PDB file of C-alpha atoms in Angstrom:
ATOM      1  CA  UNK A 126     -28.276 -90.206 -37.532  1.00 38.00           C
ATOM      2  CA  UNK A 127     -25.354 -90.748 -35.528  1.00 42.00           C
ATOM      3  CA  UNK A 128     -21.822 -90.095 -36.494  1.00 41.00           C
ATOM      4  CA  UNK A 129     -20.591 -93.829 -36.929  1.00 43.00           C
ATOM      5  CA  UNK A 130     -23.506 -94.418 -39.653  1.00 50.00           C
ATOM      6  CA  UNK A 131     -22.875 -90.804 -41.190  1.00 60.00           C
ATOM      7  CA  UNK A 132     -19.647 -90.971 -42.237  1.00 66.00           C
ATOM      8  CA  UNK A 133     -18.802 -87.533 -41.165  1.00 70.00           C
ATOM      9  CA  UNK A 134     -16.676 -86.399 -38.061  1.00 72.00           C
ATOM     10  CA  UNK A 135     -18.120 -84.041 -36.810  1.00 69.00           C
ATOM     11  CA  UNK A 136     -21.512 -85.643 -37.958  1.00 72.00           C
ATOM     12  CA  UNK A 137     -24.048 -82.149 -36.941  1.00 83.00           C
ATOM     13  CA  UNK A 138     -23.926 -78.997 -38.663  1.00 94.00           C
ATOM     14  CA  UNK A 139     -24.637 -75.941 -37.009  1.00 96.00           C
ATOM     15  CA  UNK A 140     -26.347 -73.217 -39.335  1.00 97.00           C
ATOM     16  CA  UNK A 141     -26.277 -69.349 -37.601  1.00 96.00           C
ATOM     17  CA  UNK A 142     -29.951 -68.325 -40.113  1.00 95.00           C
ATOM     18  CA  UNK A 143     -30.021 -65.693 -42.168  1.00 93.00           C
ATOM     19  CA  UNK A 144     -33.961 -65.569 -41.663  1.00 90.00           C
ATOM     20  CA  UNK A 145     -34.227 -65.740 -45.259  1.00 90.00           C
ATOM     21  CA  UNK A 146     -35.094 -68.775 -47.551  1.00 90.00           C
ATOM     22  CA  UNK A 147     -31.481 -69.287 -47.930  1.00 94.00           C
ATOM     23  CA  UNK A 148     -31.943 -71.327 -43.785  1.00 95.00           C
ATOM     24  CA  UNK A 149     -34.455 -73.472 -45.623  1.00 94.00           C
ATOM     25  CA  UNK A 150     -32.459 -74.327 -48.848  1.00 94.00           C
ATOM     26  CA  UNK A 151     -29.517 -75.324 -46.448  1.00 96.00           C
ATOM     27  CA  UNK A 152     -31.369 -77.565 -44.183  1.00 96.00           C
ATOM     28  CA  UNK A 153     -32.862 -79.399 -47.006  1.00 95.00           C
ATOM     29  CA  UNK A 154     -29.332 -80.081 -48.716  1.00 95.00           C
ATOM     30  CA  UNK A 155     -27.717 -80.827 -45.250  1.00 94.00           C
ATOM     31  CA  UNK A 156     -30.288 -83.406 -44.439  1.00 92.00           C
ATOM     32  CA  UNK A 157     -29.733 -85.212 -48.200  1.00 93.00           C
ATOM     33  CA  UNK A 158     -26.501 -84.855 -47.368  1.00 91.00           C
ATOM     34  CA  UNK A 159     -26.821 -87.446 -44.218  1.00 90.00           C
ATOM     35  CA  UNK A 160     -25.448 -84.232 -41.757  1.00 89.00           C
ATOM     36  CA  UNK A 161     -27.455 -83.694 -38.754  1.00 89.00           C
ATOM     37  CA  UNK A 162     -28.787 -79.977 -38.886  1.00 92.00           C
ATOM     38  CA  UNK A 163     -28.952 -77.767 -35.994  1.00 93.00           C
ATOM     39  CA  UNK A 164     -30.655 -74.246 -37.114  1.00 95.00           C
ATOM     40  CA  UNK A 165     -29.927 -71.353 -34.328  1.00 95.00           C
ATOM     41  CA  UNK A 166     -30.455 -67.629 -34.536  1.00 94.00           C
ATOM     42  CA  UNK A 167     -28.440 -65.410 -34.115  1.00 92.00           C
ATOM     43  CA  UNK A 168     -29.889 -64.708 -30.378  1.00 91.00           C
ATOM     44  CA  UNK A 169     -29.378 -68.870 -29.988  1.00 94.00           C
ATOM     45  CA  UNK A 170     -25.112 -69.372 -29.697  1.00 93.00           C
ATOM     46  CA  UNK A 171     -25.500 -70.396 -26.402  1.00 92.00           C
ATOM     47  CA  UNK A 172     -27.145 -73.710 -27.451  1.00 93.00           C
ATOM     48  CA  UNK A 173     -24.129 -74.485 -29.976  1.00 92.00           C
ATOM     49  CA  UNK A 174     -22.725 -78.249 -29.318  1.00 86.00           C
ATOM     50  CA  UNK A 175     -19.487 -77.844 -28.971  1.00 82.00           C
ATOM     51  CA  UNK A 176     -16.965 -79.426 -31.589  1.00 85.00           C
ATOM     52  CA  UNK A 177     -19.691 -78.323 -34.417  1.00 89.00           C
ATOM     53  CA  UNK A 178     -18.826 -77.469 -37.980  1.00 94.00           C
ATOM     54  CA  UNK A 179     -20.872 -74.078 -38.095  1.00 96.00           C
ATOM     55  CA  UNK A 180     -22.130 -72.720 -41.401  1.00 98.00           C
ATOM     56  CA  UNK A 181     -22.565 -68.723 -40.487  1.00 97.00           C
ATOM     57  CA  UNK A 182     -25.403 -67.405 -42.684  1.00 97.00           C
ATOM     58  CA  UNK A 183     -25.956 -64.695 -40.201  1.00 95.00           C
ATOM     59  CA  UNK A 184     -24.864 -61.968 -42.783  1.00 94.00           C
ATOM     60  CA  UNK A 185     -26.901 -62.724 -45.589  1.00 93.00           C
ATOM     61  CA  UNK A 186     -29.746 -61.963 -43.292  1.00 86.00           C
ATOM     62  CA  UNK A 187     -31.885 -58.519 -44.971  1.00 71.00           C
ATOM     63  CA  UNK A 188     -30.741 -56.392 -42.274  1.00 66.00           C
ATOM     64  CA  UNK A 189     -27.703 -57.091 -40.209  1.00 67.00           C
ATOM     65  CA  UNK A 190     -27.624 -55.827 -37.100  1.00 74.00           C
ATOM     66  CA  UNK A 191     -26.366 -58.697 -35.209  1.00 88.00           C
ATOM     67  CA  UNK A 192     -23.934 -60.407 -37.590  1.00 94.00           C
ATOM     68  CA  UNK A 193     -20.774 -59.106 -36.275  1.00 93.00           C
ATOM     69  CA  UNK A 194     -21.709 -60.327 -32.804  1.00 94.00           C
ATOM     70  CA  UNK A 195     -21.703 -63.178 -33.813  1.00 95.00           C
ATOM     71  CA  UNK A 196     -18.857 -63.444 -35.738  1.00 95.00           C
ATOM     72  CA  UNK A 197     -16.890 -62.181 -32.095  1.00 94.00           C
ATOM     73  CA  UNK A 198     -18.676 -64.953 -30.736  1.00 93.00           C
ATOM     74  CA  UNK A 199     -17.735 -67.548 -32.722  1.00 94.00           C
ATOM     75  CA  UNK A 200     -14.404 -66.625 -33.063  1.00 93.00           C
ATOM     76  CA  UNK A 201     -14.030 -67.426 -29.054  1.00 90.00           C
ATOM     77  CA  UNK A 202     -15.775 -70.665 -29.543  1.00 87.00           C
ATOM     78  CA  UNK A 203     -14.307 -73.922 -30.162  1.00 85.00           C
ATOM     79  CA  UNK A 204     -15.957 -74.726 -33.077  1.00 88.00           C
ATOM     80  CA  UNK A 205     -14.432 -77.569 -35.527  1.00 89.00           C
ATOM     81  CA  UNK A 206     -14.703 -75.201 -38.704  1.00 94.00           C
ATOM     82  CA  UNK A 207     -16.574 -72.325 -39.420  1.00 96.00           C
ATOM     83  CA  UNK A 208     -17.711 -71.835 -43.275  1.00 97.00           C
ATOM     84  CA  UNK A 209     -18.845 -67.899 -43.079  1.00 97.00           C
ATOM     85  CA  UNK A 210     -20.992 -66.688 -46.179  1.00 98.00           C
ATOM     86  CA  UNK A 211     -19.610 -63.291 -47.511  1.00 97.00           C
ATOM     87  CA  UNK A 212     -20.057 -61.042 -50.785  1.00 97.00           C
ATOM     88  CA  UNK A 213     -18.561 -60.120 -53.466  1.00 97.00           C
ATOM     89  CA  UNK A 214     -19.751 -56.546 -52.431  1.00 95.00           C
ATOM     90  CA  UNK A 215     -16.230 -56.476 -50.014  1.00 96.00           C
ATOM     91  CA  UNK A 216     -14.921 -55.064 -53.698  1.00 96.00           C
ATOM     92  CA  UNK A 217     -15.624 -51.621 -54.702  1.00 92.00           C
ATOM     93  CA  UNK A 218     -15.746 -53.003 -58.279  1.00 88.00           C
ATOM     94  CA  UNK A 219     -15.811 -50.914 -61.589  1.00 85.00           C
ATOM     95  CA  UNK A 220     -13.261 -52.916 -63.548  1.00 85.00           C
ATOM     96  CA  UNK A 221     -14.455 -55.534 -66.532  1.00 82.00           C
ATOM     97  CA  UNK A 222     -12.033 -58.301 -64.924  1.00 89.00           C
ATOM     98  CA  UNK A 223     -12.890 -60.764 -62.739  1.00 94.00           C
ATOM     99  CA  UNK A 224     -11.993 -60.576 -59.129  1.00 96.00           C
ATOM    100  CA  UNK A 225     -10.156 -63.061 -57.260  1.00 96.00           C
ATOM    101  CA  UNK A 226      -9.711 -64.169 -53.830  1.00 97.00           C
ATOM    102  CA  UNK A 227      -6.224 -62.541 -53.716  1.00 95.00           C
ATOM    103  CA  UNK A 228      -7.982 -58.880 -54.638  1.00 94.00           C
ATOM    104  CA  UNK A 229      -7.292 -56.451 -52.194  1.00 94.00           C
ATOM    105  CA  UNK A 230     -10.945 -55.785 -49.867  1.00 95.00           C
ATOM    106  CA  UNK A 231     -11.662 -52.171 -50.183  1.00 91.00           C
ATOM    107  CA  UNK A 232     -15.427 -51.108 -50.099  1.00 93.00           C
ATOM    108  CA  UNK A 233     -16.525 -48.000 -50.352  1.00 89.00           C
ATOM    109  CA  UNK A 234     -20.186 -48.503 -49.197  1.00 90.00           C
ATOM    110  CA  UNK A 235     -21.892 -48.827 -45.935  1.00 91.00           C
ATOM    111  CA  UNK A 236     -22.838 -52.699 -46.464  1.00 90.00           C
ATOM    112  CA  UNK A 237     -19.705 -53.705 -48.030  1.00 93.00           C
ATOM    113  CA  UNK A 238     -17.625 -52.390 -44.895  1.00 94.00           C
ATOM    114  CA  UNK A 239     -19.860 -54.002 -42.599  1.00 94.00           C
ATOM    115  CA  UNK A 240     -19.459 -57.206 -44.707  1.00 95.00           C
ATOM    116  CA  UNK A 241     -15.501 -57.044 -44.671  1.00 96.00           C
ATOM    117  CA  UNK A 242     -15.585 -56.065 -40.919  1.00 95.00           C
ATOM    118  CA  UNK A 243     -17.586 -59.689 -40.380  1.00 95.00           C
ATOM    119  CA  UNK A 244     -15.307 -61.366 -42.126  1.00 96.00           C
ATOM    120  CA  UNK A 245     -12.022 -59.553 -40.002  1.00 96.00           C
ATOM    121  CA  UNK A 246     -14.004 -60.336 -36.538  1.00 95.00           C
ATOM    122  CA  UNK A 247     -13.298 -63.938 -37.365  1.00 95.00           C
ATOM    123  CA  UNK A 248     -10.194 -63.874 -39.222  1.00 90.00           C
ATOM    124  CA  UNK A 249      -8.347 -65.343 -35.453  1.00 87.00           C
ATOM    125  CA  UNK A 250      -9.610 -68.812 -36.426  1.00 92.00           C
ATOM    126  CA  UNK A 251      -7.591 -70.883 -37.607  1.00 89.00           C
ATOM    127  CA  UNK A 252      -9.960 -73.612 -39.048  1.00 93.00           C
ATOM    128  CA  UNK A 253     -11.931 -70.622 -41.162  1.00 96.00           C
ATOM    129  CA  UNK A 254     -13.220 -71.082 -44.776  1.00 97.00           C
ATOM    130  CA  UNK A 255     -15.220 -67.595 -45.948  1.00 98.00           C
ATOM    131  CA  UNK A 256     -17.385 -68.191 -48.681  1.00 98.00           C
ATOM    132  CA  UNK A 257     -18.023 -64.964 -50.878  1.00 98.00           C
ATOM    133  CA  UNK A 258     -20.967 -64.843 -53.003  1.00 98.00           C
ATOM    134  CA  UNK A 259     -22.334 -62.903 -56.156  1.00 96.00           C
ATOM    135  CA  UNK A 260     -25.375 -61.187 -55.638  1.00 93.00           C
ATOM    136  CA  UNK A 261     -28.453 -63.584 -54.784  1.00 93.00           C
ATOM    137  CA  UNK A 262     -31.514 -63.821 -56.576  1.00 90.00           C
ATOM    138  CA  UNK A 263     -34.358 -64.851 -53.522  1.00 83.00           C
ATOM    139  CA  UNK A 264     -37.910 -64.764 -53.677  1.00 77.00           C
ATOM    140  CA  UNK A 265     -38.352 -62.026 -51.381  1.00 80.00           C
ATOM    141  CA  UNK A 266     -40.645 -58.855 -52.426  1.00 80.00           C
ATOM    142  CA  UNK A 267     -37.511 -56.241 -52.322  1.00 82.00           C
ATOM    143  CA  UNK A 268     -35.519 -58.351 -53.963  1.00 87.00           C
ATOM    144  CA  UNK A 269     -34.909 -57.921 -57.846  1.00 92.00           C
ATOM    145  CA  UNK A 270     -36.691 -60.966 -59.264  1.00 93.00           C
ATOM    146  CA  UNK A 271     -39.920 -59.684 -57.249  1.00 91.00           C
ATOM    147  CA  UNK A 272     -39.962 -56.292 -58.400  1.00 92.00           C
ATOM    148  CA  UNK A 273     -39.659 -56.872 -61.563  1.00 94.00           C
ATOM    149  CA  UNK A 274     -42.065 -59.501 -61.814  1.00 93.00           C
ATOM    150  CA  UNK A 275     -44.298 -56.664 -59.967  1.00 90.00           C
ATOM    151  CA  UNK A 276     -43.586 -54.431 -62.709  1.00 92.00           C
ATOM    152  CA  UNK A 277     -44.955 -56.981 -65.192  1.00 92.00           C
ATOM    153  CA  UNK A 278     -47.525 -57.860 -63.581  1.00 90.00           C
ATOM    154  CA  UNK A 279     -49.006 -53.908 -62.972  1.00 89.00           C
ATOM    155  CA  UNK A 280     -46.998 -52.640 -65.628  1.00 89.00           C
ATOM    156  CA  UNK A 281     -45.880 -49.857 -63.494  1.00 92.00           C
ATOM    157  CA  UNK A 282     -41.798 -48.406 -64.476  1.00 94.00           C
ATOM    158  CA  UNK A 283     -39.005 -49.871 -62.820  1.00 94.00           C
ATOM    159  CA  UNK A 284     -35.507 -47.908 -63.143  1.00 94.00           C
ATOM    160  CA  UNK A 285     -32.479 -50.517 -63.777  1.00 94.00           C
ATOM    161  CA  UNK A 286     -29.520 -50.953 -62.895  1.00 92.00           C
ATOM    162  CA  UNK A 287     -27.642 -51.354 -66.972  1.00 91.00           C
ATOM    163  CA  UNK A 288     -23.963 -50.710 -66.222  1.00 90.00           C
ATOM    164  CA  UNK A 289     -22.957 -52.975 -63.842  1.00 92.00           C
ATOM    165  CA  UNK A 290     -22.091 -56.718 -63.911  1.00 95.00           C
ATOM    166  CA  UNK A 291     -22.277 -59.529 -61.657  1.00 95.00           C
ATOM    167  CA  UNK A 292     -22.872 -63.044 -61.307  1.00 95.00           C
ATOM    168  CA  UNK A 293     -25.814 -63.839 -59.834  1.00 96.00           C
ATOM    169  CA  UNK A 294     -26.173 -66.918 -57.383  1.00 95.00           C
ATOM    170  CA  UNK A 295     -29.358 -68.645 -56.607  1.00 93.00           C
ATOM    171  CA  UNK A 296     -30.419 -69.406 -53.235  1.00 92.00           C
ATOM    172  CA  UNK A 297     -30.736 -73.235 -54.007  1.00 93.00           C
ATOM    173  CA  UNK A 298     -27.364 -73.116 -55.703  1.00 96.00           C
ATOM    174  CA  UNK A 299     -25.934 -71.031 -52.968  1.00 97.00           C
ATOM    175  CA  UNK A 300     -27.203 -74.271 -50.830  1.00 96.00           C
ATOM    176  CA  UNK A 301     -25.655 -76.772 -53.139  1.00 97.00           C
ATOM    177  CA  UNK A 302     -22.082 -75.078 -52.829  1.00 98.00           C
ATOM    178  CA  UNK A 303     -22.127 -75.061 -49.117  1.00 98.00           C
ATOM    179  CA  UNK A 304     -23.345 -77.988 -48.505  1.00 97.00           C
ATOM    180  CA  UNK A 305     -20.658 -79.540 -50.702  1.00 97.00           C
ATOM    181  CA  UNK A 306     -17.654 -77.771 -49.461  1.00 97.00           C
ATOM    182  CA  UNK A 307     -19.426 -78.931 -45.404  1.00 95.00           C
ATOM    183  CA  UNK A 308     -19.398 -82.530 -47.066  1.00 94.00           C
ATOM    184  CA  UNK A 309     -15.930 -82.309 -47.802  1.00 94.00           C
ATOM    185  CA  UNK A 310     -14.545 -80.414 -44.790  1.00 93.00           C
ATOM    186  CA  UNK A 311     -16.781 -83.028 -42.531  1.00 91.00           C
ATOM    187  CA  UNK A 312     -14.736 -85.820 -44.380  1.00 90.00           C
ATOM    188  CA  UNK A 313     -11.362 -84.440 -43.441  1.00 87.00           C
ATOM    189  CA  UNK A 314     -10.328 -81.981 -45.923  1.00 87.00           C
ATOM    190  CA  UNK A 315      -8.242 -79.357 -44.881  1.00 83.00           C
ATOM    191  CA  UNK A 316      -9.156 -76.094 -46.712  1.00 85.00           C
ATOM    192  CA  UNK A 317      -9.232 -73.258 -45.044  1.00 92.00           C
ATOM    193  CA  UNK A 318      -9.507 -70.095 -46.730  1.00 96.00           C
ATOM    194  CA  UNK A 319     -11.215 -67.503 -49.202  1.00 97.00           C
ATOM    195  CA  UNK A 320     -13.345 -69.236 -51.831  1.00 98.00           C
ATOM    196  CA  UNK A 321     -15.372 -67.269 -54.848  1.00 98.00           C
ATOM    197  CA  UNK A 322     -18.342 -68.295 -56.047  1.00 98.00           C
ATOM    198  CA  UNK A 323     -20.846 -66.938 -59.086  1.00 97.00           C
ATOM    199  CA  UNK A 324     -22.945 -68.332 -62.148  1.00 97.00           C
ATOM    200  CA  UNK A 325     -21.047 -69.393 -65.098  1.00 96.00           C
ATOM    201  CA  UNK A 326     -22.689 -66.354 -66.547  1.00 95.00           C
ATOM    202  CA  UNK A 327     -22.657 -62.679 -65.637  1.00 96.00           C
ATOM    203  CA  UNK A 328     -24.956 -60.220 -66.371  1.00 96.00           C
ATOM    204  CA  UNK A 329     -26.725 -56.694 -65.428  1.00 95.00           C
ATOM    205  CA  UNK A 330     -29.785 -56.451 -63.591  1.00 95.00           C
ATOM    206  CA  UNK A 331     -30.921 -54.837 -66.442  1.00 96.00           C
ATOM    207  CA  UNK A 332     -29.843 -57.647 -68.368  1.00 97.00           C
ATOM    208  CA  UNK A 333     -31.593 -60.409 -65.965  1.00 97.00           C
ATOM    209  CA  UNK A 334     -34.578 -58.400 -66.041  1.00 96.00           C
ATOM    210  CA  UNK A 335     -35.082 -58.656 -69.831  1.00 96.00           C
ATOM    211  CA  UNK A 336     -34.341 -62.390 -69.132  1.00 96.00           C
ATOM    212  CA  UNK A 337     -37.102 -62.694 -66.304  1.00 96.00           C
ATOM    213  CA  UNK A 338     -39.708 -60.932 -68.730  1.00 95.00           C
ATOM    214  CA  UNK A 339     -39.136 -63.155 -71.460  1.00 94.00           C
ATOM    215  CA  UNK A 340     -39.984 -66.511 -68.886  1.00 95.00           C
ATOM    216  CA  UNK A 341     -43.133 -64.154 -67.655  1.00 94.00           C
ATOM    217  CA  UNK A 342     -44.844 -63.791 -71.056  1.00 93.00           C
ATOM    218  CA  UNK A 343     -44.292 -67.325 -72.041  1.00 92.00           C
ATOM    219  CA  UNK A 344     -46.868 -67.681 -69.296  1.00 91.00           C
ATOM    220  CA  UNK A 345     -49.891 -65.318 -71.072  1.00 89.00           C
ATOM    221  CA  UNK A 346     -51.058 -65.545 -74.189  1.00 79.00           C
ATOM    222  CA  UNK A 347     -51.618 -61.199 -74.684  1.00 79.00           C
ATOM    223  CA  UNK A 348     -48.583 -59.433 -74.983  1.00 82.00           C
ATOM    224  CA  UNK A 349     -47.880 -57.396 -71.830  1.00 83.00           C
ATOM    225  CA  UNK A 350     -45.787 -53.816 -71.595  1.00 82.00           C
ATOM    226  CA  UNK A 351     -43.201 -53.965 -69.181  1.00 88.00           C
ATOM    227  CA  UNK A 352     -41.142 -50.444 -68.950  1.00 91.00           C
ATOM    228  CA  UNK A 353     -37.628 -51.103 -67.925  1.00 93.00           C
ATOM    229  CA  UNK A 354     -35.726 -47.978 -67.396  1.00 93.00           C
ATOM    230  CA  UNK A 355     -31.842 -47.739 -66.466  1.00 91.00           C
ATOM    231  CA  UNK A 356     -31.236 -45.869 -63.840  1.00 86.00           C
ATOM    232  CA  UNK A 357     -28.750 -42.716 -64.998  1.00 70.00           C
ATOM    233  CA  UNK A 358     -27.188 -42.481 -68.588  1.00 60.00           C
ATOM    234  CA  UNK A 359     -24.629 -45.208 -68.695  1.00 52.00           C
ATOM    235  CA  UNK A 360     -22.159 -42.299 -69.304  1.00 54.00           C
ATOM    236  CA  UNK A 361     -22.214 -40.551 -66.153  1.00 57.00           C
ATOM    237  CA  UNK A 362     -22.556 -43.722 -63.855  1.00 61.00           C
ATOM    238  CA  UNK A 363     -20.269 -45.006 -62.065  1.00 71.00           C
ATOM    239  CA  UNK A 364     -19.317 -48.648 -63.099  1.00 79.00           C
ATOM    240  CA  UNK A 365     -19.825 -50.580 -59.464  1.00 87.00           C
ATOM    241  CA  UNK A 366     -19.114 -54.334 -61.795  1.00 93.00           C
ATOM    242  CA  UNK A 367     -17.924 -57.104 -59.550  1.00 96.00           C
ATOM    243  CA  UNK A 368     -17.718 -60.660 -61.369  1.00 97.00           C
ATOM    244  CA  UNK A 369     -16.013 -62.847 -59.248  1.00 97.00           C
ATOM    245  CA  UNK A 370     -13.350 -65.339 -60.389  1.00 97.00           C
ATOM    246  CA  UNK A 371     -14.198 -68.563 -59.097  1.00 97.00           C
ATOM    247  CA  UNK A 372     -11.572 -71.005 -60.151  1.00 97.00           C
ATOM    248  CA  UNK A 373      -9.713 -71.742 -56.946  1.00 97.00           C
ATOM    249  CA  UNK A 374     -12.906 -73.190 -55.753  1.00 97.00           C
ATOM    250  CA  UNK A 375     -13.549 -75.944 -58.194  1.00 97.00           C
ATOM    251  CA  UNK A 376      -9.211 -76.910 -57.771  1.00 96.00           C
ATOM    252  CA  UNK A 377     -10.040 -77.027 -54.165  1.00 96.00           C
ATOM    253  CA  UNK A 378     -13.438 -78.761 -54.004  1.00 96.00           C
ATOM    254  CA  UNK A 379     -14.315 -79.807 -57.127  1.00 96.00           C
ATOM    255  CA  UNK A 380     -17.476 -77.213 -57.524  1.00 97.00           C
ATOM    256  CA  UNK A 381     -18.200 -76.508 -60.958  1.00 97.00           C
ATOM    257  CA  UNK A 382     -20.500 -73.452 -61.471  1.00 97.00           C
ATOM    258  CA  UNK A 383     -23.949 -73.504 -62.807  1.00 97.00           C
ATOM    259  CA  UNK A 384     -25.720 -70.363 -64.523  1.00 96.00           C
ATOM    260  CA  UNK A 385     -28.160 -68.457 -62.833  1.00 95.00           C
ATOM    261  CA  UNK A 386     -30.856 -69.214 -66.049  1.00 94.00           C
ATOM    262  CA  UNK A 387     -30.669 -72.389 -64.168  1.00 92.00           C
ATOM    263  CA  UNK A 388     -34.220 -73.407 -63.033  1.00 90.00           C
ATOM    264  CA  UNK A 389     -35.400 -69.294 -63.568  1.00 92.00           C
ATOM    265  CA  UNK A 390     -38.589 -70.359 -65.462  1.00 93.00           C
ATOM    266  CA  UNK A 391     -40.096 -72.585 -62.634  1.00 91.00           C
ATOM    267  CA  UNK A 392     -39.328 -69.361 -59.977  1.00 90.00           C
ATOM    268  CA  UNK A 393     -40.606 -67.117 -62.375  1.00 92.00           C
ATOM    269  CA  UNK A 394     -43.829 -68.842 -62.252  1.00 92.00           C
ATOM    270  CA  UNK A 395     -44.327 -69.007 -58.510  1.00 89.00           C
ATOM    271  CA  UNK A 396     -43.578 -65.976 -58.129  1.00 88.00           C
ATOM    272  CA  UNK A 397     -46.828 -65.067 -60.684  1.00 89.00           C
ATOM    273  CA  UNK A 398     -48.967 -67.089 -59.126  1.00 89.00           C
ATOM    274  CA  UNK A 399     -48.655 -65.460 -55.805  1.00 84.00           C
ATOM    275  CA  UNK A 400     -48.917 -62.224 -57.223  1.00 81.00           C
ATOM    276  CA  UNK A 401     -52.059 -62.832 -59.580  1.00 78.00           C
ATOM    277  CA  UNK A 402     -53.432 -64.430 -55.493  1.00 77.00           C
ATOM    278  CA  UNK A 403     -52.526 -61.263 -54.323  1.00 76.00           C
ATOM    279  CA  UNK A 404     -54.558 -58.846 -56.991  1.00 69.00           C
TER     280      UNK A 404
END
């Protein structure tokens, strides 16, 4: 699709993968969208068209070894815009209020450091929109939907997390915000800047676990025991709660937020049926 018939200047999107599903959830909503989609890995920049709006997913990857490269290598590249996807875990959190983007950064673990430091590496640009995220709920096995769907499943203990809130983001809604804010910026909106985004709702994993059980026995007709242990008593943990405030996006672009119960039933039964394959 070219960029007359498009509508957008530039017309192709340039995604940096994650290597996760979230690559596949953008490329889907990009190409709805009418944007040309060019995936690349993050071993790929060379191949970048120049005068592309980038969407940097490269640190939402599991491991991320070669995010900040990347980040110093777009940052010398003259890119239209570059929409980098952050986290909310740039907070060292423990306060019930929700965080906005004015919040001073200050992590105080490994990943949220290396998060922030991505996010500095590109902070040169002047056409820069960082994206920050609640935590994600994928399909992967590690993730938390997957384990405790495993612990259904084989009934085996599974030690929550009951103290600390967030608000979770899917991977398809993760999609559906970038790919509106790239709409937008592709149609000559100037917004550069720090945007939040989480569900409507916030929650423990504790508290989505529960939540995820009660969608898995709708699915049997025996009742199933599911052991769901927090991790420490709640009153020597420390309180790591990071909701993110996420009005400044929806003045700016118009995104309202959707909860993460959103659609929960239909992954919830996927995610059985390739377990029960597996047994």
């Amino acid at each position: 699709m070219s960029e007359l018939s498009s509508g957008y200047r530039p017309g192709t999107v340039a995604v940096i993968t994650a290597g996760n599903e979230i690559d596949g959830a953008l490329q889907k909503r990009l190409q709805r969208a009418g944007l040309r989609t060019q995936l690349l890995a993050p071993s790929e920049l060379e191949q970048l068209r120049p005068g592309s709006l980038v969407i940097n997913a490269s640190a939402c990857a599991d491991a991320q070894p070669e995010a900040l490269q990347v980040a110093r290598l777009l940052a010398q590249n003259p890119c239209a815009h570059v929409i980098h996807l952050s986290s909310y875990q740039v907070f060292a959190g423990g306060e019930r209020r929700h965080y906005d983007e004015d919040e001073a950064a200050e992590p105080r673990a490994r990943c949220g450091r290396q998060w922030l430091t991505c996010e500095r590496a590109l902070g040169g640009l002047d056409h820069l929109t960082i994206l920050r995220f609640g935590w994600v709920v994928d399909s992967s096995r590690d993730a938390l939907l997957g384990r405790v769907l495993h612990s259904f499943v084989t009934g085996e203990p599974i030690a929550l997390d009951s103290c600390s809130s967030g608000n979770p983001v899917t991977a398809l809604d993760l999609a559906r915000v970038v790919v509106a804010v790239s709409q937008q910026l592709a149609s000559g909106a100037c917004a550069s800047g720090i945007y939040h985004y989480g569900s409507s709702d916030s929650c423990t994993a504790m508290e989505f676990a529960l939540e995820v059980v009660e969608r898995a026995r709708s699915f049997y007709d025996e009742e199933r025991l599911v052991q769901l242990n927090p991790l420490e008593d709640s009153g020597k943990r420390r309180d790591r709660s990071v909701v993110l405030a996420c009005g400044k996006l929806r003045d700016v672009f118009g995104i309202q937020q959707h909860s993460w119960r959103q659609g929960l039933t239909r992954q919830v039964e996927l995610w059985l049926e390739r377990l029960e394959a597996e047994r």
